[in-house]
Coordinates of C-alpha atoms and ligand atoms in Angstrom, one line a residue:
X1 CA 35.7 29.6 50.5
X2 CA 33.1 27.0 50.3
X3 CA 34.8 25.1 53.4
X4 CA 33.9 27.7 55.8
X5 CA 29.9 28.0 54.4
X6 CA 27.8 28.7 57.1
X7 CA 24.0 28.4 56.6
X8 CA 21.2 28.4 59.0
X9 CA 19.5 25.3 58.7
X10 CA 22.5 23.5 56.9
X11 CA 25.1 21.0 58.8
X12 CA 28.3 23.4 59.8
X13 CA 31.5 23.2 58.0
X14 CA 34.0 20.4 59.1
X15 CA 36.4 20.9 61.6
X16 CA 40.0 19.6 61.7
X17 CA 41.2 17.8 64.4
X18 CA 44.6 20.2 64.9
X19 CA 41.7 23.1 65.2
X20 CA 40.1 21.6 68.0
X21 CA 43.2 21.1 69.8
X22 CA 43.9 24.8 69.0
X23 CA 40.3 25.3 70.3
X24 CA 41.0 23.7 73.5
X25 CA 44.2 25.2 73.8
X26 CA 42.7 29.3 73.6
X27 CA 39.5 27.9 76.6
X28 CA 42.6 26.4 78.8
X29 CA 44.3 30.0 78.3
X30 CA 41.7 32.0 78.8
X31 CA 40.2 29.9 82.1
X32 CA 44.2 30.4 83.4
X33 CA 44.2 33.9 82.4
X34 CA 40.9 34.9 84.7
X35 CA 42.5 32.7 87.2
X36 CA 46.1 34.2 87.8
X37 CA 44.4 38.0 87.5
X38 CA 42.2 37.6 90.2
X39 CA 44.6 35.6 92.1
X40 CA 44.5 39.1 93.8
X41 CA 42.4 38.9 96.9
X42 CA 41.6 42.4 96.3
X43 CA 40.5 42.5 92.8
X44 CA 36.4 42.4 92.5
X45 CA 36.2 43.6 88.8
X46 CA 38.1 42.5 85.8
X47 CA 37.7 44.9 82.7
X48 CA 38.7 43.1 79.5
X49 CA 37.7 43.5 75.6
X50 CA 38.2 40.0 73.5
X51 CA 38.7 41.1 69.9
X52 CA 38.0 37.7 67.9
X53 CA 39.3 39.2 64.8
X54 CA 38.0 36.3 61.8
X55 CA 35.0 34.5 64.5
X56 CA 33.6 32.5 61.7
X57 CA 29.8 31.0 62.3
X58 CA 30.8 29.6 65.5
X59 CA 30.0 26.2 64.9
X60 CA 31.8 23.1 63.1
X61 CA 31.5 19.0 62.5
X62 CA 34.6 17.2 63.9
X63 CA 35.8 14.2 62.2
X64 CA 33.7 11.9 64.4
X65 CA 30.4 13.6 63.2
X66 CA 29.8 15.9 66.3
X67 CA 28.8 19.6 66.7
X68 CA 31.6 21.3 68.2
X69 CA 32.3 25.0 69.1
X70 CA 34.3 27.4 67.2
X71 CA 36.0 30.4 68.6
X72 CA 33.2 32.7 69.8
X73 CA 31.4 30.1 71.7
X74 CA 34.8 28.8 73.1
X75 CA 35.5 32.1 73.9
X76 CA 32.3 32.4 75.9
X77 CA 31.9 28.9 77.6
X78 CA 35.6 30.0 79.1
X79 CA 34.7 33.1 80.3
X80 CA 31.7 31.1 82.1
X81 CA 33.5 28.3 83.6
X82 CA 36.4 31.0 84.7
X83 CA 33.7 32.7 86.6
X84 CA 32.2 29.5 88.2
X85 CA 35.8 28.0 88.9
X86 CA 36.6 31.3 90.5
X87 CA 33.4 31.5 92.6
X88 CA 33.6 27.8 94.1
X89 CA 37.1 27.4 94.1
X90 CA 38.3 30.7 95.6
X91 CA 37.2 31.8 99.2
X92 CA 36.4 35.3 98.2
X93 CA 34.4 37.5 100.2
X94 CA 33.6 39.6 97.5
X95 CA 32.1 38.0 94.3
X96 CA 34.2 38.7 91.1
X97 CA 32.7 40.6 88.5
X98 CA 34.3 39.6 85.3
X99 CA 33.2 42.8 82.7
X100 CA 34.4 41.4 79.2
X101 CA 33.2 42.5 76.4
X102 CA 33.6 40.3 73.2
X103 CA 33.8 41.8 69.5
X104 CA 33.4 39.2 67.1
X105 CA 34.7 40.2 63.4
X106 CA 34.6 38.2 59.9
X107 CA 34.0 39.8 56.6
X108 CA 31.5 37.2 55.1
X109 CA 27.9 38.4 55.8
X110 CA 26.4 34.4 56.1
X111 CA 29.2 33.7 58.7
X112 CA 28.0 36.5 60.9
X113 CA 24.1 35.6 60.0
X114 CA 24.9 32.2 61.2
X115 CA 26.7 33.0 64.6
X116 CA 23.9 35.7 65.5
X117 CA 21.3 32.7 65.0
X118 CA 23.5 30.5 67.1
X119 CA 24.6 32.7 69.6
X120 CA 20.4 33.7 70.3
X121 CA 20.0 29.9 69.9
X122 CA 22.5 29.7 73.0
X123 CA 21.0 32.0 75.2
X124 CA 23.3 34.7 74.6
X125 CA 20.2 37.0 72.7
X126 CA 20.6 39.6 75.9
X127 CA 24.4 40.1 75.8
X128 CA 23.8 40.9 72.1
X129 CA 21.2 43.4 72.8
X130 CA 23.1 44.6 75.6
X131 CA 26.5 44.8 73.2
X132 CA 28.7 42.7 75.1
X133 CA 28.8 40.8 72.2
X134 CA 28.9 42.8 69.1
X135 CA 28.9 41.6 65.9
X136 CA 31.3 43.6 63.0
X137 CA 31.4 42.8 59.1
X138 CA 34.1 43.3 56.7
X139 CA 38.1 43.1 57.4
X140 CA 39.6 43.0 60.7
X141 CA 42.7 45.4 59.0
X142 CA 39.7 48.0 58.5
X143 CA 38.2 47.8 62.0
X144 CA 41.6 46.6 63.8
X145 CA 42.3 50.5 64.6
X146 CA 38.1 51.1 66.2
X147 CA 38.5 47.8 68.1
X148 CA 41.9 49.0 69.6
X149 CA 39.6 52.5 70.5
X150 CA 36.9 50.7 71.9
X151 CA 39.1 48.3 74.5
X152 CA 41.5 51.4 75.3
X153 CA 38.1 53.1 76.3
X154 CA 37.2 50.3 78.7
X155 CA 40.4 49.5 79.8
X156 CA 41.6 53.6 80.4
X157 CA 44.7 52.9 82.8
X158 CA 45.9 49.0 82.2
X159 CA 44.7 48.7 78.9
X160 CA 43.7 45.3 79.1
X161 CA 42.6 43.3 75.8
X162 CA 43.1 40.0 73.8
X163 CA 42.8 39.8 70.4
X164 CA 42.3 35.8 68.7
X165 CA 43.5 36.6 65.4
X166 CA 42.7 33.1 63.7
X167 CA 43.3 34.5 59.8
X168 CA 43.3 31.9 57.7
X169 CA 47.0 32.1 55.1
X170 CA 49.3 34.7 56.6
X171 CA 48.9 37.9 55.0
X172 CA 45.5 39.1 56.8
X173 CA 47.2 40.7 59.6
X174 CA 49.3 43.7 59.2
X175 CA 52.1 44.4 61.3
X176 CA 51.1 47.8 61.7
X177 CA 47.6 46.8 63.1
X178 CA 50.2 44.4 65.9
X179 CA 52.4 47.7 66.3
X180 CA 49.0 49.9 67.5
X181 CA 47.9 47.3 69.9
X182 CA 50.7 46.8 71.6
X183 CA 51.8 50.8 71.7
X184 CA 48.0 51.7 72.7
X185 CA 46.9 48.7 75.1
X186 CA 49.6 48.3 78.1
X187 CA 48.1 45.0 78.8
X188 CA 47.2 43.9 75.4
X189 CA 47.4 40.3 74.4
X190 CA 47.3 38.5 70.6
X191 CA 46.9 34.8 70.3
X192 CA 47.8 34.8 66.0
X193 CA 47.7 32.0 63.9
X194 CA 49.9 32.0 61.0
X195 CA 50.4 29.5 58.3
X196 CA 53.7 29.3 57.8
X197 CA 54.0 26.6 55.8
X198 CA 51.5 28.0 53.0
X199 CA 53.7 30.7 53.0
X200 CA 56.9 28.6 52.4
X201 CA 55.7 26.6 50.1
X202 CA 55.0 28.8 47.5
X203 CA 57.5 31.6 48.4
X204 CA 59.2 33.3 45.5
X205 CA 60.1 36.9 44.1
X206 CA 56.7 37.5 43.5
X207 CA 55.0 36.4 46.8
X208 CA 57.4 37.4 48.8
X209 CA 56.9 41.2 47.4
X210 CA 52.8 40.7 47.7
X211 CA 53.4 39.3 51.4
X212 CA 55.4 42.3 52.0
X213 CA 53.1 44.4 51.0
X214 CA 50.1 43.0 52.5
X215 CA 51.5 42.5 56.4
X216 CA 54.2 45.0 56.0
X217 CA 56.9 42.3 57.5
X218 CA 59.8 42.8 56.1
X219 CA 61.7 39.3 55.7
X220 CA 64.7 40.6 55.6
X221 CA 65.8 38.7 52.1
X222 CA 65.6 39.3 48.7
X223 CA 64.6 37.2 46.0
X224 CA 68.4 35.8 45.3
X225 CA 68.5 35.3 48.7
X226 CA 65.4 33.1 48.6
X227 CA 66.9 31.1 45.6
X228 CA 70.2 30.5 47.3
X229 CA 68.7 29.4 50.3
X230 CA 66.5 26.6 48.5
X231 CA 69.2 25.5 46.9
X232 CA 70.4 24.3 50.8
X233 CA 69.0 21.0 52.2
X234 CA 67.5 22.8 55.1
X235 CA 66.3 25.6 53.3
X236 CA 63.1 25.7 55.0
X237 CA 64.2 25.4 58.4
X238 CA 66.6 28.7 57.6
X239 CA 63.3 30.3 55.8
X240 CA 61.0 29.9 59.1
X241 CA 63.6 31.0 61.4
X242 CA 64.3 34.4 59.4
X243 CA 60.9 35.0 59.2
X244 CA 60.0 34.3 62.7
X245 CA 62.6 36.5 63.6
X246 CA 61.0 39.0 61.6
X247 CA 57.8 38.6 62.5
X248 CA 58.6 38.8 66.2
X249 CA 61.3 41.9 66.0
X250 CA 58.3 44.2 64.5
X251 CA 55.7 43.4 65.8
X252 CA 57.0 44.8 69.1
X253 CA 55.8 42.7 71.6
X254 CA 58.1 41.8 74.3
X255 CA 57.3 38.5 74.8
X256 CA 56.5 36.2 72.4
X257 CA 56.3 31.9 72.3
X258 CA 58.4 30.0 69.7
X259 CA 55.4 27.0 69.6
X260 CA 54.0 25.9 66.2
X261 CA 51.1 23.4 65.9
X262 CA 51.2 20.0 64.1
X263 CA 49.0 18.6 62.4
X264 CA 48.5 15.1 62.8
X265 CA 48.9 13.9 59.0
X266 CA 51.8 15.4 57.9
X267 CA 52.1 18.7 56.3
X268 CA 50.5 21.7 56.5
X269 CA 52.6 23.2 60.2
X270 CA 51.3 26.5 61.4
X271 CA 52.6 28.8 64.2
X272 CA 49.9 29.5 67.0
X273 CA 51.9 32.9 68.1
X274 CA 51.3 34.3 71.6
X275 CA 52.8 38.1 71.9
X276 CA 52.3 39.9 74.5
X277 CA 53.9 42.9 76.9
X278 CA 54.2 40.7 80.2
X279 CA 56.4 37.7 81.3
X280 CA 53.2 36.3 83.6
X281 CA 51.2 36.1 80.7
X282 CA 53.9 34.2 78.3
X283 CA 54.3 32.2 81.0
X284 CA 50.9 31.4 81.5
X285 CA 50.7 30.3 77.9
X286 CA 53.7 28.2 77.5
X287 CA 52.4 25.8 80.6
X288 CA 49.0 25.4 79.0
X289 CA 51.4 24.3 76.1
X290 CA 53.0 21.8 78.7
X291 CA 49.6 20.7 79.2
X292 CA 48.7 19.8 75.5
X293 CA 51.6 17.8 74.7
X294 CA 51.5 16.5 71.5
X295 CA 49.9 18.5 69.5
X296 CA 52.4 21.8 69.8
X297 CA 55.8 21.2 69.1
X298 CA 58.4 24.5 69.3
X299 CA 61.0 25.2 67.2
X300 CA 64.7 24.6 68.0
X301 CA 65.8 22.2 71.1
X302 CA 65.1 22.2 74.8
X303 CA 66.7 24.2 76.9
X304 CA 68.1 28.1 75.7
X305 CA 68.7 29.7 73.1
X306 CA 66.7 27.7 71.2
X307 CA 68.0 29.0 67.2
X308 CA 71.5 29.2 68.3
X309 CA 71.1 25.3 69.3
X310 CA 69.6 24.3 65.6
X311 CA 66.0 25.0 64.6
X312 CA 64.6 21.9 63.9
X313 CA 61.3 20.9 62.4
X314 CA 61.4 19.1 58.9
X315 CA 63.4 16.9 56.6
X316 CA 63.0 18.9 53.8
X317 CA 61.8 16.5 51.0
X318 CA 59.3 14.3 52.9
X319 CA 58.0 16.6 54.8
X320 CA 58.6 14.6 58.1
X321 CA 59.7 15.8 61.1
X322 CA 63.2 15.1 62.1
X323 CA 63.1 16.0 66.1
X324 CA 60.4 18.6 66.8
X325 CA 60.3 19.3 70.2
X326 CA 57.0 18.7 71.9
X327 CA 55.7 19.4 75.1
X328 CA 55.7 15.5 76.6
X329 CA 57.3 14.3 80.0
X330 CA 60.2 13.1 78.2
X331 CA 60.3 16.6 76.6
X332 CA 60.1 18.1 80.1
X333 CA 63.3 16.0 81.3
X334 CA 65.3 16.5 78.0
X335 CA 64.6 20.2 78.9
X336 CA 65.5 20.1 82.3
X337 CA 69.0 18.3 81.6
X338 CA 69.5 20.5 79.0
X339 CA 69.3 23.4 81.0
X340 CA 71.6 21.4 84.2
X341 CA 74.2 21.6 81.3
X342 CA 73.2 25.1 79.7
X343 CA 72.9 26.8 82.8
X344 CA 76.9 27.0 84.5
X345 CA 78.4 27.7 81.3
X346 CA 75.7 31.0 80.8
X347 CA 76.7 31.9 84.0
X348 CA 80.4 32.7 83.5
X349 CA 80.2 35.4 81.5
X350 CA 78.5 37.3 84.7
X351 CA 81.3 37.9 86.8
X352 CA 79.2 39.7 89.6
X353 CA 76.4 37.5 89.1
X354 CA 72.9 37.7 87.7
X355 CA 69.3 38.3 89.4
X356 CA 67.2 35.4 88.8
X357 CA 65.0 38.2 87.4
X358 CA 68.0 39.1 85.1
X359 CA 68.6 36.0 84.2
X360 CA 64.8 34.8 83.4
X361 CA 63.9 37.7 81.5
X362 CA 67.4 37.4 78.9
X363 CA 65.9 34.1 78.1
X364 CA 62.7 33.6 78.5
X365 CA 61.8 33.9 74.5
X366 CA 64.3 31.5 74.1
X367 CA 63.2 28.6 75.8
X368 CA 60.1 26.3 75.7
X369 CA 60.3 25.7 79.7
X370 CA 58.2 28.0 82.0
X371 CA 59.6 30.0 84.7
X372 CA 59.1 27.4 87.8
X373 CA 61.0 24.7 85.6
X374 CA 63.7 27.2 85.0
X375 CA 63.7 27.4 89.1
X376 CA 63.8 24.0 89.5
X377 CA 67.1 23.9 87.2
X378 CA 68.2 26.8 89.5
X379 CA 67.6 25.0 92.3
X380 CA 68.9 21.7 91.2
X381 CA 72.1 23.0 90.7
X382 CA 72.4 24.8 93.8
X383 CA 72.0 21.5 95.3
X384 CA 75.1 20.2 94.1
X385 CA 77.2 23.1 93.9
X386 CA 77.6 24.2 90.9
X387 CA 75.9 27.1 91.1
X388 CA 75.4 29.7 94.5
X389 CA 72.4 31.0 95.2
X390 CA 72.8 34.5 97.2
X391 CA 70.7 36.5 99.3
X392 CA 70.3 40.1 99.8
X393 CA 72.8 40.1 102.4
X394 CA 75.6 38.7 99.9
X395 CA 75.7 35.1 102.3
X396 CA 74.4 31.9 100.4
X397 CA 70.6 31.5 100.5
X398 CA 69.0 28.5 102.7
X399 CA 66.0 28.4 99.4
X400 CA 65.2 24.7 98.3
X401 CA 61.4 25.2 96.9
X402 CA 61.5 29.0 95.3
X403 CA 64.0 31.7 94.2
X404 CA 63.2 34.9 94.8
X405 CA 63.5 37.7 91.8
X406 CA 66.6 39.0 93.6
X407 CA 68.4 36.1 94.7
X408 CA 71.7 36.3 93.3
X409 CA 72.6 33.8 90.5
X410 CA 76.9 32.7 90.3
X411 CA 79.4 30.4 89.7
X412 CA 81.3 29.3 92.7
X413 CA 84.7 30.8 92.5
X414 CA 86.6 27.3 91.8
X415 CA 84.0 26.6 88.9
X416 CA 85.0 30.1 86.8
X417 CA 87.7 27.8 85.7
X418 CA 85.5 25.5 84.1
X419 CA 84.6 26.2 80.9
Ligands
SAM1 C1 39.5 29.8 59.9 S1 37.9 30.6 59.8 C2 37.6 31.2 61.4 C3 37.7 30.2 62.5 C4 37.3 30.8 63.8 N1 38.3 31.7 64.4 C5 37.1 29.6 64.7 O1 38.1 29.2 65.3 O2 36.1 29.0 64.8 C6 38.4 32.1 59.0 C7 37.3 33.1 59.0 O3 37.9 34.3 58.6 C8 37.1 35.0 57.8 N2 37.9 36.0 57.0 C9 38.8 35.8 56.0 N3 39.5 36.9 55.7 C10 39.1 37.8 56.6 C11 39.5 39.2 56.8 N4 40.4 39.8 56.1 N5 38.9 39.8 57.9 C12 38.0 39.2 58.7 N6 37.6 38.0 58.5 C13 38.1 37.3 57.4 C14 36.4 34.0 56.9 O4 35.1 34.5 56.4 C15 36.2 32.9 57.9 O5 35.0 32.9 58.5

């Protein structure tokens, strides 16, 4: 694809401005990721292997005529600052040794020519020759399985990896190689990019067989399905959702974010997917989200069960959207009185109560809001009685700042009546 040429001694390819949000968004996660593992006074050594799965020549021209970094280097510069934020900001006694390892693979020969130049070019010639970086050609599906190996060998016991899986389209990613990752690799991470709107576009019977094929996701329609479906106004709305559904029921992550990144002029909407095994770490990602308001938007409305609500993005023939949900302060109140309302009614079904661990983990991949803004809704409407908060001892909890996991979630008897 002449759009992605790389060629030492050439000016890089351009650079969207959507992929450098998506850019600032993985360094943000990453820096937080170091940050909240070694939040652990007694953690000196982090063991991790970063699979970046299509790395590209590392370098691009943004729409304002500057060099900017792609992946691998963004990758790198995070794992640097991580380390100095963590040295000057933390009062450790011990320094932190942060042991990452970093496999860059793309199958085009001159993209990996070009990021070997740059990355010696950036004084990273001695982690080459040392193999923390490595360099792999040909297609990640091929070397998915031998970079799973490699970080389960690193990582024996918490099986710690993330794999940046920026494929460009949607069908360069087989489910299968998601399924190994996540059944190998107890603390495995993917960050997956996945152009859903290509895919829409030209779905029929004939791509929708070769996409099957190629990821192994099985949409869960058939081709007279697909026709019926268009012939509704909101036909891509229902499309997205029963292939998100899809996507995230087999790929067998636990946890998985809902956000989608727009592009500024228009068309052309992509999921940024974050799946992983561990609440912390969705949680991590979906309030870097709340800090790049926007440019991500999520699908479906504030608050819970965001695709029994209405999953909103487009008006189907221009294209525009009709209320996407972004990640703004107003976003952040409509969320929060959403969930005032939301909350009370979910409760009455739970006659004994619920653990706020109960009742965060039933929702969590249903909601845009992060696990302290949930508390704060908790918390909120404790406050005013419409909820009881109980301790261990059965007797109403004193909390005003934080919940604990068991703190007892209810209605107060007179409020059963309610709803
Ligand atoms: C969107 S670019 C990469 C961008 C890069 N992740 C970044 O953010 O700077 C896509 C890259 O994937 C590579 N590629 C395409 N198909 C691939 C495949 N099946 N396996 C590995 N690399 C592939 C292309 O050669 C291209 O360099």
């Amino acid at each position: 694809m002449s759009h992605y040429a790389w060629r030492w001694g050439s000016p890089p390819p351009p650079v969207k401005r959507h992929s450098e949000v998506k850019h600032a968004l993985l360094r943000n996660y990453l820096i937080q990721y170091f940050l909240t593992l070694v939040s652990m006074p007694s953690q000196d050594r982090i063991k991790l292997t970063i699979v970046d799965g299509f790395c590209g020549g590392g370098l691009y021209i943004n729409e304002s005529g500057q060099e900017v970094p792609g992946s691998p280097l963004v990758i790198l510069d995070a794992i640097r600052e991580a380390a100095f934020l963590i040295q000057t900001k933390q009062d450790r006694r011990k320094p932190i040794d942060l042991d990452v390892e970093l496999i860059c693979i793309d199958k085009s020969k001159s993209a990996l020519d070009y990021l070997k130049r740059l990355l010696e070019d950036r004084n990273y010639g001695a982690a080459l020759a040392a193999g923390k970086i490595q360099l792999v050609r040909g297609d990640f599906a091929d070397h998915c399985g031998a970079a799973i190996q490699r970080a389960k060998d690193r990582s024996k016991i918490a099986g710690r990896a993330i794999f940046v899986l920026d494929q460009y389209g949607y069908a360069r990613v087989p489910v299968t190689c998601l399924r190994d990752i996540f059944a190998t690799l107890g603390h495995a991470e993917v960050i997956l990019t996945f152009y859903i709107d290509a895919l829409i576009s030209y779905l029929n019977e004939a791509n929708l067989a070769g996409f099957e094929q190629a990821t192994g996701i099985r949409g869960g329609m058939t081709a007279a399905e697909i026709d019926d479906m268009k012939k509704s106004p909101k036909w891509r709305v229902h499309l997205q959702s029963s292939l998100y559904q899809s996507l995230t029921s087999q790929c067998s992550a636990k946890f998985y974010t809902p956000f989608f990144v727009r592009p500024e002029r228009g068309h052309g909407d992509f999921w940024l997917l974050h799946l992983s095994q561990h609440w912390k770490a969705r949680d991590v990602m979906a309030t870097t989200h709340w800090e790049h308001s926007n440019h991500f938007a999520h699908y479906g409305r504030a608050g819970f069960h965001m695709f029994s609500t209405g999953y909103i993005t487009k008006i189907d023939s221009t294209d525009q959207l009709q209320s996407g949900f972004d990640f703004s302060d107003v976003a952040a109140t409509v969320s929060q009185d959403t969930m005032l309302e939301q909350i009370p009614a979910m409760l009455f079904e739970a006659t004994d109560g619920l653990t706020f661990e109960q009742f965060f983990m039933q929702l969590i991949n249903t909601t845009p809001a992060t696990r302290t803004m949930v508390e704060e809704a908790l918390l909120a409407l404790n406050e005013r009685k419409e909820i009881q908060v109980l301790g261990l001892d059965g007797e109403e909890s004193r909390a005003r700042v934080h919940l604990k996991a068991d703190h007892v979630l209810r209605l107060p008897k007179q409020g059963r009546f309610n709803f």
